[in-house]
Amino acid sequence: MKEKELRRSLAVLPIGTVMKLTNLTARQIRYYESQDLIKPERSDGNRRLYSLNDIDRLLEIKDYIDDGLNMAGIRKVFTQKQLEQEQFKERLNKSLTDDDVRKILHDELLRQSGFRQVKLLTNSQTPLQKPF
Amino acid sequence: MKEKELRRSLAVLPIGTVMKLTNLTARQIRYYESQDLIKPERSDGNRRLYSLNDIDRLLEIKDYIDDGLNMAGIRKVFTQKQLEQEQFKERLNKSLTDDDVRKILHDELLRQSGFRQVKLLTNSQTPLQKPF
DNA sequence: TCAATGATGTCATAAAACATAACATCATTG
DNA sequence: CAATGATGTTATGTTTTATGACATCATTGA
């Protein structure tokens, strides 16, 4: 999936392509940029370069405008969304490391047990075991 | 899936984007066009416009060149491939219409049976009926 | 070997696309 | 009604692209 993410964030589309893909005018697209709703990269010759993710974002902006939001409102929505996104990733990370710990623990115990059958009530460090 | 096909054949990418996406020079891309290996659309202002399918095709061309084929060879490969594609579709179509016939026949019989067990050899103009 | 061919590079020129900034328009709202 | 927000329009300068001509360099067939 990392491959796909990369493609989607590859900034290669000039503003003309973006216009066709979003049905927005260049004026609108640049204005949204001036309002910090989107931040395209630049080519060597200073041309704006957009990614597929940028396209998605512009379409999202269009939707919000249709819903009656103004630039400030959309900006808020985006920063809020980003916050949630970060929190989600953080939680995901945490749970993953917890899982790692569990896995490590499991392997450790497995090694200690020497692959013998688990006996309950042996002196203290009785290894847990899961049938694979 | 029709949606995706549409997107993939949407010609919106100018040659500069194609260069970045394929690592080919403009000279090469235009040359392959002059050799009938690819046929991009044109904008109102006569700029070449490529689709994602075109990108794929150009990458394919690159591969064939790496394999030692020349333009004529690649052209042959493509026309051959197209032939096979057409035959495949034809066969697919045929099988589909056969399937349609079967389905229609089945519905017909079902209707004639009036949801009773299908009895062969009844003459019966039994009224049609659809559940719900 | 040598000339022909194939693939690509490079250069020149004109046209199209783009960037930026300034001013115009038009609706909404305090 | 004046201020603000969103977008259109116009002007000017830069970058990209199209096309055609000529250059280079490797391969190949006679």
Short mmCIF file of C-alpha atoms (C1' of nucleotides) in Angstrom, two decimals:
data_model
loop_
_atom_site.label_atom_id
_atom_site.label_comp_id
_atom_site.label_asym_id
_atom_site.label_seq_id
_atom_site.Cartn_x
_atom_site.Cartn_y
_atom_site.Cartn_z
CA MET A 1 0.00 0.00 0.00
CA LYS A 2 2.98 2.30 0.49
CA GLU A 3 3.39 2.33 -3.26
CA LYS A 4 -0.09 3.62 -3.82
CA GLU A 5 0.26 6.36 -1.24
CA LEU A 6 3.37 7.52 -2.99
CA ARG A 7 1.64 7.76 -6.34
CA ARG A 8 -1.26 9.63 -4.85
CA SER A 9 1.00 12.25 -3.33
CA LEU A 10 3.22 12.63 -6.37
CA ALA A 11 2.92 16.25 -7.49
CA VAL A 12 3.03 16.23 -11.28
CA LEU A 13 -0.19 17.82 -12.50
CA PRO A 14 -0.12 21.41 -13.81
CA ILE A 15 -3.00 23.71 -13.08
CA GLY A 16 -4.59 23.18 -16.49
CA THR A 17 -5.06 19.49 -15.78
CA VAL A 18 -6.44 20.27 -12.36
CA MET A 19 -8.97 22.63 -13.90
CA LYS A 20 -10.28 19.88 -16.14
CA LEU A 21 -10.30 17.34 -13.35
CA THR A 22 -12.11 19.54 -10.84
CA ASN A 23 -14.11 21.96 -13.00
CA LEU A 24 -12.61 24.84 -11.06
CA THR A 25 -11.11 27.95 -12.66
CA ALA A 26 -7.44 28.75 -12.23
CA ARG A 27 -8.55 31.82 -10.31
CA GLN A 28 -10.44 29.70 -7.83
CA ILE A 29 -7.65 27.20 -7.38
CA ARG A 30 -5.10 29.92 -6.74
CA TYR A 31 -7.46 31.69 -4.41
CA TYR A 32 -7.93 28.60 -2.29
CA GLU A 33 -4.19 28.37 -2.11
CA SER A 34 -3.98 31.97 -0.93
CA GLN A 35 -6.46 30.97 1.77
CA ASP A 36 -4.20 28.13 2.90
CA LEU A 37 -6.66 25.45 1.88
CA ILE A 38 -4.14 23.75 -0.38
CA LYS A 39 -0.42 23.94 -0.90
CA PRO A 40 0.80 22.65 -4.28
CA GLU A 41 4.46 22.17 -5.01
CA ARG A 42 6.33 24.17 -7.61
CA SER A 43 8.33 23.20 -10.66
CA ASP A 44 11.75 24.58 -11.48
CA GLY A 45 10.04 27.24 -13.54
CA ASN A 46 7.70 28.13 -10.67
CA ARG A 47 4.68 26.35 -12.12
CA ARG A 48 2.27 24.87 -9.59
CA LEU A 49 2.30 21.07 -9.42
CA TYR A 50 -0.59 19.13 -7.92
CA SER A 51 -0.99 15.55 -6.78
CA LEU A 52 -4.04 13.30 -6.89
CA ASN A 53 -4.46 13.97 -3.20
CA ASP A 54 -4.64 17.65 -4.04
CA ILE A 55 -7.38 16.89 -6.53
CA ASP A 56 -9.34 15.12 -3.83
CA ARG A 57 -8.88 18.04 -1.52
CA LEU A 58 -10.09 20.51 -4.12
CA LEU A 59 -13.18 18.42 -4.77
CA GLU A 60 -13.75 18.38 -1.03
CA ILE A 61 -13.46 22.15 -0.96
CA LYS A 62 -16.04 22.37 -3.70
CA ASP A 63 -18.42 20.25 -1.66
CA TYR A 64 -17.97 22.39 1.42
CA ILE A 65 -18.61 25.53 -0.57
CA ASP A 66 -21.79 23.98 -1.88
CA ASP A 67 -22.69 23.32 1.73
CA GLY A 68 -22.38 27.02 2.45
CA LEU A 69 -19.01 27.08 4.22
CA ASN A 70 -16.60 29.91 3.60
CA MET A 71 -12.82 29.72 3.47
CA ALA A 72 -12.36 30.08 7.22
CA GLY A 73 -14.93 27.38 7.85
CA ILE A 74 -13.29 24.96 5.48
CA ARG A 75 -9.92 25.73 7.01
CA LYS A 76 -11.30 24.78 10.40
CA VAL A 77 -12.78 21.58 9.07
CA PHE A 78 -9.42 20.64 7.61
CA THR A 79 -7.36 21.38 10.69
CA GLN A 80 -9.88 19.51 12.81
CA LYS A 81 -9.75 16.59 10.45
CA GLN A 82 -5.99 16.62 10.54
CA LEU A 83 -6.00 16.56 14.31
CA GLU A 84 -8.26 13.54 14.37
CA GLN A 85 -6.10 11.90 11.79
CA GLU A 86 -3.00 12.42 13.91
CA GLN A 87 -4.69 11.12 17.01
CA PHE A 88 -5.84 8.09 15.13
CA LYS A 89 -2.36 7.37 13.91
CA GLU A 90 -0.99 7.87 17.37
CA ARG A 91 -3.45 5.43 18.84
CA LEU A 92 -2.72 3.03 16.01
CA ASN A 93 0.97 3.28 16.70
CA LYS A 94 0.49 2.70 20.37
CA SER A 95 -1.67 -0.33 19.87
CA LEU A 96 0.85 -1.66 17.45
CA THR A 97 3.72 -1.32 19.84
CA ASP A 98 1.62 -2.95 22.52
CA ASP A 99 1.10 -5.78 20.14
CA ASP A 100 4.81 -5.94 19.52
CA VAL A 101 5.39 -6.20 23.24
CA ARG A 102 2.90 -9.01 23.47
CA LYS A 103 4.55 -10.79 20.60
CA ILE A 104 7.99 -10.39 22.05
CA LEU A 105 6.77 -11.64 25.39
CA HIS A 106 5.19 -14.60 23.74
CA ASP A 107 8.35 -15.53 21.87
CA GLU A 108 10.37 -15.09 25.00
CA LEU A 109 8.17 -17.38 27.00
CA LEU A 110 8.09 -19.89 24.23
CA ARG A 111 11.86 -20.02 24.22
CA GLN A 112 12.01 -20.43 27.97
CA SER A 113 9.59 -23.30 27.85
CA GLY A 114 11.83 -25.15 25.46
CA PHE A 115 8.80 -26.18 23.48
CA ARG A 116 7.71 -28.61 26.13
CA GLN A 117 4.12 -28.89 27.19
CA VAL A 118 3.05 -26.14 29.48
CA LYS A 119 2.71 -27.30 33.04
CA LEU A 120 0.62 -25.23 35.31
CA LEU A 121 1.73 -24.66 38.85
CA THR A 122 5.39 -25.09 38.23
CA ASN A 123 7.71 -22.85 40.13
CA SER A 124 6.64 -19.36 39.28
CA GLN A 125 7.60 -18.41 35.74
CA THR A 126 5.29 -20.83 34.11
CA PRO A 127 5.33 -20.12 30.43
CA LEU A 128 2.11 -19.38 28.75
CA GLN A 129 1.51 -21.11 25.54
CA LYS A 130 -0.77 -20.72 22.68
CA PRO A 131 -1.38 -23.54 20.26
CA PHE A 132 0.30 -21.80 17.48
CA MET B 1 -15.63 -0.91 -13.30
CA LYS B 2 -16.84 1.26 -16.18
CA GLU B 3 -16.01 4.31 -14.09
CA LYS B 4 -12.41 3.30 -13.66
CA GLU B 5 -11.96 2.57 -17.34
CA LEU B 6 -13.21 6.03 -18.09
CA ARG B 7 -10.74 7.67 -15.76
CA ARG B 8 -7.87 5.67 -17.14
CA SER B 9 -8.65 6.75 -20.67
CA LEU B 10 -9.24 10.39 -19.83
CA ALA B 11 -6.64 12.40 -21.75
CA VAL B 12 -5.61 15.28 -19.52
CA LEU B 13 -1.86 14.98 -18.99
CA PRO B 14 0.47 17.33 -20.90
CA ILE B 15 3.78 16.05 -22.15
CA GLY B 16 5.73 17.50 -19.26
CA THR B 17 3.82 15.35 -16.80
CA VAL B 18 4.31 12.34 -19.00
CA MET B 19 8.04 12.95 -19.06
CA LYS B 20 8.20 12.87 -15.28
CA LEU B 21 5.95 9.85 -15.06
CA THR B 22 7.84 7.80 -17.63
CA ASN B 23 11.36 9.20 -17.50
CA LEU B 24 11.25 9.65 -21.27
CA THR B 25 12.29 12.83 -23.07
CA ALA B 26 9.76 14.83 -25.05
CA ARG B 27 11.75 13.94 -28.14
CA GLN B 28 11.31 10.25 -27.46
CA ILE B 29 7.62 10.51 -26.73
CA ARG B 30 6.98 12.46 -29.91
CA TYR B 31 9.11 10.08 -31.89
CA TYR B 32 7.12 7.08 -30.71
CA GLU B 33 4.04 8.93 -31.80
CA SER B 34 5.55 9.51 -35.24
CA GLN B 35 6.12 5.77 -35.36
CA ASP B 36 2.44 5.11 -34.60
CA LEU B 37 3.14 3.51 -31.26
CA ILE B 38 0.92 5.95 -29.43
CA LYS B 39 -1.71 8.46 -30.39
CA PRO B 40 -2.37 11.18 -27.79
CA GLU B 41 -5.26 13.56 -28.14
CA ARG B 42 -4.81 17.27 -28.63
CA SER B 43 -5.99 20.28 -26.66
CA ASP B 44 -7.67 23.27 -28.24
CA GLY B 45 -4.25 24.84 -28.48
CA ASN B 46 -2.80 21.74 -30.15
CA ARG B 47 -0.97 20.51 -27.06
CA ARG B 48 -0.69 16.76 -26.74
CA LEU B 49 -2.90 15.26 -24.03
CA TYR B 50 -2.19 11.82 -22.58
CA SER B 51 -4.23 9.44 -20.46
CA LEU B 52 -3.09 6.99 -17.79
CA ASN B 53 -3.49 4.26 -20.36
CA ASP B 54 -1.05 6.14 -22.54
CA ILE B 55 1.40 6.21 -19.66
CA ASP B 56 1.11 2.45 -19.36
CA ARG B 57 1.69 2.06 -23.05
CA LEU B 58 4.79 4.25 -22.96
CA LEU B 59 6.21 2.25 -20.08
CA GLU B 60 5.52 -0.87 -22.10
CA ILE B 61 7.38 0.65 -25.03
CA LYS B 62 10.33 1.35 -22.76
CA ASP B 63 10.38 -2.26 -21.67
CA TYR B 64 10.30 -3.55 -25.23
CA ILE B 65 13.13 -1.24 -26.16
CA ASP B 66 15.12 -2.58 -23.23
CA ASP B 67 14.37 -6.03 -24.61
CA GLY B 68 15.97 -5.04 -27.88
CA LEU B 69 12.89 -4.47 -30.01
CA ASN B 70 12.81 -1.61 -32.50
CA MET B 71 9.80 0.50 -33.43
CA ALA B 72 8.58 -1.91 -36.10
CA GLY B 73 8.86 -4.80 -33.68
CA ILE B 74 6.93 -3.02 -30.99
CA ARG B 75 4.30 -2.03 -33.51
CA LYS B 76 3.85 -5.68 -34.40
CA VAL B 77 3.57 -6.68 -30.78
CA PHE B 78 0.88 -4.08 -30.25
CA THR B 79 -1.20 -4.97 -33.29
CA GLN B 80 -0.95 -8.63 -32.40
CA LYS B 81 -1.99 -7.89 -28.86
CA GLN B 82 -4.90 -5.86 -30.10
CA LEU B 83 -6.04 -8.70 -32.31
CA GLU B 84 -6.02 -11.10 -29.41
CA GLN B 85 -7.87 -8.57 -27.32
CA GLU B 86 -10.57 -8.23 -29.92
CA GLN B 87 -10.95 -11.96 -30.29
CA PHE B 88 -11.21 -12.29 -26.56
CA LYS B 89 -13.92 -9.69 -26.37
CA GLU B 90 -15.76 -11.29 -29.21
CA ARG B 91 -15.73 -14.62 -27.49
CA LEU B 92 -16.76 -12.96 -24.27
CA ASN B 93 -19.64 -11.26 -26.00
CA LYS B 94 -20.80 -14.46 -27.55
CA SER B 95 -20.73 -16.29 -24.28
CA LEU B 96 -22.58 -13.46 -22.63
CA THR B 97 -25.35 -13.41 -25.15
CA ASP B 98 -25.62 -17.16 -24.82
CA ASP B 99 -25.95 -16.62 -21.14
CA ASP B 100 -28.59 -14.00 -21.72
CA VAL B 101 -30.51 -16.43 -23.85
CA ARG B 102 -30.33 -18.99 -21.11
CA LYS B 103 -31.48 -16.47 -18.54
CA ILE B 104 -34.35 -15.31 -20.68
CA LEU B 105 -35.38 -18.85 -21.31
CA HIS B 106 -35.26 -19.54 -17.62
CA ASP B 107 -37.40 -16.50 -16.76
CA GLU B 108 -39.80 -17.44 -19.48
CA LEU B 109 -40.25 -20.90 -18.14
CA LEU B 110 -40.61 -19.58 -14.62
CA ARG B 111 -43.32 -17.17 -15.70
CA GLN B 112 -45.14 -19.81 -17.66
CA SER B 113 -45.08 -22.08 -14.67
CA GLY B 114 -46.75 -19.45 -12.48
CA PHE B 115 -44.36 -20.34 -9.71
CA ARG B 116 -45.57 -23.86 -9.66
CA GLN B 117 -43.13 -26.57 -10.29
CA VAL B 118 -42.15 -26.41 -13.91
CA LYS B 119 -44.02 -29.01 -15.80
CA LEU B 120 -42.73 -29.91 -19.11
CA LEU B 121 -45.25 -30.52 -21.83
CA THR B 122 -47.98 -28.19 -20.59
CA ASN B 123 -49.44 -26.01 -23.33
CA SER B 124 -50.50 -23.22 -20.99
CA GLN B 125 -50.45 -19.46 -21.45
CA THR B 126 -50.19 -19.16 -17.73
CA PRO B 127 -50.16 -15.52 -16.61
CA LEU B 128 -46.85 -13.90 -15.97
CA GLN B 129 -46.02 -12.93 -12.51
CA LYS B 130 -43.15 -11.36 -10.69
CA PRO B 131 -42.57 -11.87 -6.98
CA PHE B 132 -43.32 -8.73 -5.00
"C1'" DT C 1 34.68 -1.02 -44.53
"C1'" DC C 2 31.23 2.12 -45.66
"C1'" DA C 3 26.96 3.91 -46.42
"C1'" DA C 4 22.19 3.52 -44.88
"C1'" DT C 5 19.10 3.35 -41.19
"C1'" DG C 6 17.30 3.95 -36.50
"C1'" DA C 7 16.98 6.36 -32.21
"C1'" DT C 8 17.81 10.32 -29.87
"C1'" DG C 9 19.90 15.00 -28.92
"C1'" DT C 10 20.02 19.94 -29.85
"C1'" DC C 11 18.61 24.36 -31.65
"C1'" DA C 12 15.48 27.95 -33.46
"C1'" DT C 13 11.02 29.98 -33.74
"C1'" DA C 14 6.25 30.66 -32.78
"C1'" DA C 15 2.27 29.72 -30.09
"C1'" DA C 16 0.02 28.19 -25.85
"C1'" DA C 17 -0.10 27.90 -20.88
"C1'" DC C 18 0.98 29.81 -16.58
"C1'" DA C 19 2.28 33.38 -12.66
"C1'" DT C 20 1.36 37.55 -10.58
"C1'" DA C 21 -0.82 41.68 -9.58
"C1'" DA C 22 -4.23 45.04 -10.07
"C1'" DC C 23 -8.80 46.34 -10.68
"C1'" DA C 24 -13.84 45.02 -11.51
"C1'" DT C 25 -18.18 42.74 -10.20
"C1'" DC C 26 -21.65 41.06 -7.39
"C1'" DA C 27 -23.79 39.07 -3.44
"C1'" DT C 28 -24.03 39.02 1.61
"C1'" DT C 29 -24.11 41.10 5.94
"C1'" DG C 30 -23.33 43.98 10.10
"C1'" DC D 1 -24.70 51.55 2.81
"C1'" DA D 2 -20.09 50.40 3.39
"C1'" DA D 3 -17.18 46.39 4.26
"C1'" DT D 4 -16.07 41.84 3.18
"C1'" DG D 5 -15.73 37.52 0.52
"C1'" DA D 6 -15.44 35.03 -3.74
"C1'" DT D 7 -14.58 35.22 -8.36
"C1'" DG D 8 -13.98 37.42 -13.06
"C1'" DT D 9 -11.05 40.11 -16.19
"C1'" DT D 10 -7.06 42.24 -18.04
"C1'" DA D 11 -2.18 43.18 -18.62
"C1'" DT D 12 2.61 41.81 -18.61
"C1'" DG D 13 6.32 38.70 -18.29
"C1'" DT D 14 8.10 33.85 -18.02
"C1'" DT D 15 7.86 28.90 -19.00
"C1'" DT D 16 6.31 24.95 -21.85
"C1'" DT D 17 5.23 22.92 -25.92
"C1'" DA D 18 5.04 22.06 -31.19
"C1'" DT D 19 7.44 21.59 -35.24
"C1'" DG D 20 11.09 21.13 -38.25
"C1'" DA D 21 15.88 21.01 -39.29
"C1'" DC D 22 20.30 19.39 -38.46
"C1'" DA D 23 23.71 16.68 -35.46
"C1'" DT D 24 25.38 12.43 -33.23
"C1'" DC D 25 26.20 7.78 -32.54
"C1'" DA D 26 25.45 2.88 -32.79
"C1'" DT D 27 24.02 -0.99 -35.68
"C1'" DT D 28 23.78 -3.41 -39.78
"C1'" DG D 29 23.66 -5.11 -44.44
"C1'" DA D 30 26.10 -5.08 -48.84
#
